[in-house]
Amino acid sequence: MLLQDFYKVNSLEKVSDQSYQVDLTLNARHEVFKGHFPGNPVTPGVGMMQIIKELTEEITGKKLFLTNASNVKFMALINPEVTPDLKLELDMTLTDNEVKVKNITSFGETTALKLTNTYKIV
């Protein structure tokens, strides 16, 4: 984990052959939120992208390097004091050299993030 104690995985469930659902909780007391932003914490987009990479590495058992991020849409602010519990849907396509992941991150009925990342297997 790049950012120690940034989040905790509550459950990781295989939904189908290539699809997974992850429920996690952000740590609202993490140092990153003291600067992003004081008095009104917002989860950094790069932090969310790192979480997706780490989950993909855990699921595939492979070390990955981000080569492409497309259709990245931050649709709602994630305030860890208000909505720390997130649901991530990960749909993966694995080849010999890379992993492509489509993600939808939400809290409650709100979609917060949609993206497609491609990772090179290193």
PDB file of C-alpha atoms in Angstrom:
ATOM      1  CA  MET A   1       0.000   0.000   0.000  1.00  0.00           C
ATOM      2  CA  LEU A   2       1.541   3.297  -1.109  1.00  0.00           C
ATOM      3  CA  LEU A   3      -0.373   5.389   1.454  1.00  0.00           C
ATOM      4  CA  GLN A   4      -0.374   3.453   4.720  1.00  0.00           C
ATOM      5  CA  ASP A   5      -3.772   3.357   6.446  1.00  0.00           C
ATOM      6  CA  PHE A   6      -5.439   5.413   3.681  1.00  0.00           C
ATOM      7  CA  TYR A   7      -8.246   2.861   3.326  1.00  0.00           C
ATOM      8  CA  LYS A   8      -9.410  -0.500   4.636  1.00  0.00           C
ATOM      9  CA  VAL A   9     -10.900  -3.217   2.449  1.00  0.00           C
ATOM     10  CA  ASN A  10     -14.045  -4.543   4.126  1.00  0.00           C
ATOM     11  CA  SER A  11     -14.879  -7.099   1.437  1.00  0.00           C
ATOM     12  CA  LEU A  12     -13.606  -8.208  -1.950  1.00  0.00           C
ATOM     13  CA  GLU A  13     -16.017 -10.427  -3.846  1.00  0.00           C
ATOM     14  CA  LYS A  14     -15.714 -12.097  -7.236  1.00  0.00           C
ATOM     15  CA  VAL A  15     -19.016 -11.393  -9.009  1.00  0.00           C
ATOM     16  CA  SER A  16     -18.253 -13.164 -12.295  1.00  0.00           C
ATOM     17  CA  ASP A  17     -15.267 -14.474 -14.242  1.00  0.00           C
ATOM     18  CA  GLN A  18     -13.801 -10.986 -14.750  1.00  0.00           C
ATOM     19  CA  SER A  19     -15.806  -8.795 -12.373  1.00  0.00           C
ATOM     20  CA  TYR A  20     -15.215  -7.933  -8.737  1.00  0.00           C
ATOM     21  CA  GLN A  21     -16.948  -5.795  -6.137  1.00  0.00           C
ATOM     22  CA  VAL A  22     -14.925  -4.191  -3.361  1.00  0.00           C
ATOM     23  CA  ASP A  23     -16.349  -2.432  -0.322  1.00  0.00           C
ATOM     24  CA  LEU A  24     -13.859  -0.237   1.487  1.00  0.00           C
ATOM     25  CA  THR A  25     -13.695   2.531   4.050  1.00  0.00           C
ATOM     26  CA  LEU A  26     -11.510   5.616   3.746  1.00  0.00           C
ATOM     27  CA  ASN A  27      -9.592   6.750   6.824  1.00  0.00           C
ATOM     28  CA  ALA A  28     -10.807  10.332   7.363  1.00  0.00           C
ATOM     29  CA  ARG A  29      -7.942  10.910   9.825  1.00  0.00           C
ATOM     30  CA  HIS A  30      -5.227  10.146   7.263  1.00  0.00           C
ATOM     31  CA  GLU A  31      -2.543  12.832   6.805  1.00  0.00           C
ATOM     32  CA  VAL A  32      -3.471  13.419   3.148  1.00  0.00           C
ATOM     33  CA  PHE A  33      -6.772  15.009   4.162  1.00  0.00           C
ATOM     34  CA  LYS A  34      -5.062  17.633   6.320  1.00  0.00           C
ATOM     35  CA  GLY A  35      -3.800  19.279   3.149  1.00  0.00           C
ATOM     36  CA  HIS A  36      -6.566  18.283   0.763  1.00  0.00           C
ATOM     37  CA  PHE A  37      -8.378  20.415   2.005  1.00  0.00           C
ATOM     38  CA  PRO A  38      -8.180  21.765   5.573  1.00  0.00           C
ATOM     39  CA  GLY A  39     -11.669  21.944   7.084  1.00  0.00           C
ATOM     40  CA  ASN A  40     -13.249  20.374   3.985  1.00  0.00           C
ATOM     41  CA  PRO A  41     -11.496  17.071   3.202  1.00  0.00           C
ATOM     42  CA  VAL A  42     -11.774  15.732  -0.333  1.00  0.00           C
ATOM     43  CA  THR A  43     -10.311  12.451  -1.521  1.00  0.00           C
ATOM     44  CA  PRO A  44      -7.643  13.205  -4.149  1.00  0.00           C
ATOM     45  CA  GLY A  45      -8.308  11.741  -7.582  1.00  0.00           C
ATOM     46  CA  VAL A  46      -4.794  10.341  -7.713  1.00  0.00           C
ATOM     47  CA  GLY A  47      -5.526   8.574  -4.410  1.00  0.00           C
ATOM     48  CA  MET A  48      -8.570   6.904  -5.925  1.00  0.00           C
ATOM     49  CA  MET A  49      -6.536   5.852  -8.950  1.00  0.00           C
ATOM     50  CA  GLN A  50      -3.895   4.360  -6.637  1.00  0.00           C
ATOM     51  CA  ILE A  51      -6.552   2.406  -4.739  1.00  0.00           C
ATOM     52  CA  ILE A  52      -7.797   0.923  -8.034  1.00  0.00           C
ATOM     53  CA  LYS A  53      -4.241  -0.044  -9.023  1.00  0.00           C
ATOM     54  CA  GLU A  54      -3.571  -1.678  -5.655  1.00  0.00           C
ATOM     55  CA  LEU A  55      -6.840  -3.627  -5.749  1.00  0.00           C
ATOM     56  CA  THR A  56      -6.096  -4.787  -9.293  1.00  0.00           C
ATOM     57  CA  GLU A  57      -2.637  -5.952  -8.203  1.00  0.00           C
ATOM     58  CA  GLU A  58      -4.156  -7.835  -5.269  1.00  0.00           C
ATOM     59  CA  ILE A  59      -6.782  -9.538  -7.443  1.00  0.00           C
ATOM     60  CA  THR A  60      -4.408 -10.491 -10.272  1.00  0.00           C
ATOM     61  CA  GLY A  61      -1.359 -11.218  -8.129  1.00  0.00           C
ATOM     62  CA  LYS A  62       0.691  -9.173 -10.605  1.00  0.00           C
ATOM     63  CA  LYS A  63       2.869  -6.073 -10.202  1.00  0.00           C
ATOM     64  CA  LEU A  64       1.429  -3.381 -12.500  1.00  0.00           C
ATOM     65  CA  PHE A  65       2.466  -0.100 -14.124  1.00  0.00           C
ATOM     66  CA  LEU A  66      -0.194   2.354 -15.365  1.00  0.00           C
ATOM     67  CA  THR A  67       0.209   2.943 -19.107  1.00  0.00           C
ATOM     68  CA  ASN A  68      -3.124   4.540 -20.008  1.00  0.00           C
ATOM     69  CA  ALA A  69      -6.068   6.149 -18.267  1.00  0.00           C
ATOM     70  CA  SER A  70      -9.089   6.939 -20.405  1.00  0.00           C
ATOM     71  CA  ASN A  71     -12.631   8.085 -19.848  1.00  0.00           C
ATOM     72  CA  VAL A  72     -11.675   9.313 -16.369  1.00  0.00           C
ATOM     73  CA  LYS A  73     -14.742  11.056 -14.978  1.00  0.00           C
ATOM     74  CA  PHE A  74     -14.843  12.394 -11.432  1.00  0.00           C
ATOM     75  CA  MET A  75     -18.572  12.877 -10.951  1.00  0.00           C
ATOM     76  CA  ALA A  76     -18.882  13.660  -7.225  1.00  0.00           C
ATOM     77  CA  LEU A  77     -16.595  14.763  -4.409  1.00  0.00           C
ATOM     78  CA  ILE A  78     -15.730  12.062  -1.903  1.00  0.00           C
ATOM     79  CA  ASN A  79     -15.593  13.606   1.554  1.00  0.00           C
ATOM     80  CA  PRO A  80     -14.230  10.924   3.918  1.00  0.00           C
ATOM     81  CA  GLU A  81     -15.972  12.502   6.909  1.00  0.00           C
ATOM     82  CA  VAL A  82     -19.391  12.320   5.217  1.00  0.00           C
ATOM     83  CA  THR A  83     -19.127   9.298   2.891  1.00  0.00           C
ATOM     84  CA  PRO A  84     -16.145   7.136   3.906  1.00  0.00           C
ATOM     85  CA  ASP A  85     -17.722   3.878   2.688  1.00  0.00           C
ATOM     86  CA  LEU A  86     -17.199   3.224  -1.016  1.00  0.00           C
ATOM     87  CA  LYS A  87     -18.202   0.470  -3.425  1.00  0.00           C
ATOM     88  CA  LEU A  88     -15.860  -0.215  -6.333  1.00  0.00           C
ATOM     89  CA  GLU A  89     -16.920  -2.326  -9.280  1.00  0.00           C
ATOM     90  CA  LEU A  90     -13.940  -3.638 -11.236  1.00  0.00           C
ATOM     91  CA  ASP A  91     -14.292  -5.347 -14.618  1.00  0.00           C
ATOM     92  CA  MET A  92     -10.939  -6.754 -15.778  1.00  0.00           C
ATOM     93  CA  THR A  93      -9.566  -8.043 -19.028  1.00  0.00           C
ATOM     94  CA  LEU A  94      -6.229  -9.835 -18.634  1.00  0.00           C
ATOM     95  CA  THR A  95      -3.788 -10.653 -21.437  1.00  0.00           C
ATOM     96  CA  ASP A  96      -0.190 -11.898 -21.347  1.00  0.00           C
ATOM     97  CA  ASN A  97       1.227  -8.367 -21.106  1.00  0.00           C
ATOM     98  CA  GLU A  98      -1.469  -6.129 -19.658  1.00  0.00           C
ATOM     99  CA  VAL A  99      -4.580  -5.712 -17.574  1.00  0.00           C
ATOM    100  CA  LYS A 100      -7.429  -3.432 -18.591  1.00  0.00           C
ATOM    101  CA  VAL A 101      -9.774  -2.351 -15.799  1.00  0.00           C
ATOM    102  CA  LYS A 102     -13.111  -0.593 -16.056  1.00  0.00           C
ATOM    103  CA  ASN A 103     -14.148   0.917 -12.739  1.00  0.00           C
ATOM    104  CA  ILE A 104     -17.233   2.492 -11.241  1.00  0.00           C
ATOM    105  CA  THR A 105     -16.827   3.879  -7.716  1.00  0.00           C
ATOM    106  CA  SER A 106     -19.895   4.904  -5.747  1.00  0.00           C
ATOM    107  CA  PHE A 107     -21.216   5.755  -2.326  1.00  0.00           C
ATOM    108  CA  GLY A 108     -24.896   5.153  -1.633  1.00  0.00           C
ATOM    109  CA  GLU A 109     -26.763   5.909  -4.851  1.00  0.00           C
ATOM    110  CA  THR A 110     -24.109   8.393  -6.047  1.00  0.00           C
ATOM    111  CA  THR A 111     -21.557   7.510  -8.708  1.00  0.00           C
ATOM    112  CA  ALA A 112     -18.335   9.298  -7.802  1.00  0.00           C
ATOM    113  CA  LEU A 113     -15.870   7.990 -10.395  1.00  0.00           C
ATOM    114  CA  LYS A 114     -15.799   6.140 -13.688  1.00  0.00           C
ATOM    115  CA  LEU A 115     -12.598   5.234 -15.505  1.00  0.00           C
ATOM    116  CA  THR A 116     -10.786   2.749 -17.684  1.00  0.00           C
ATOM    117  CA  ASN A 117      -7.145   2.043 -16.861  1.00  0.00           C
ATOM    118  CA  THR A 118      -4.629  -0.081 -18.729  1.00  0.00           C
ATOM    119  CA  TYR A 119      -1.685  -1.494 -16.814  1.00  0.00           C
ATOM    120  CA  LYS A 120       1.443  -3.175 -18.127  1.00  0.00           C
ATOM    121  CA  ILE A 121       2.424  -6.290 -16.178  1.00  0.00           C
ATOM    122  CA  VAL A 122       5.935  -5.751 -14.828  1.00  0.00           C
TER     123      VAL A 122
END
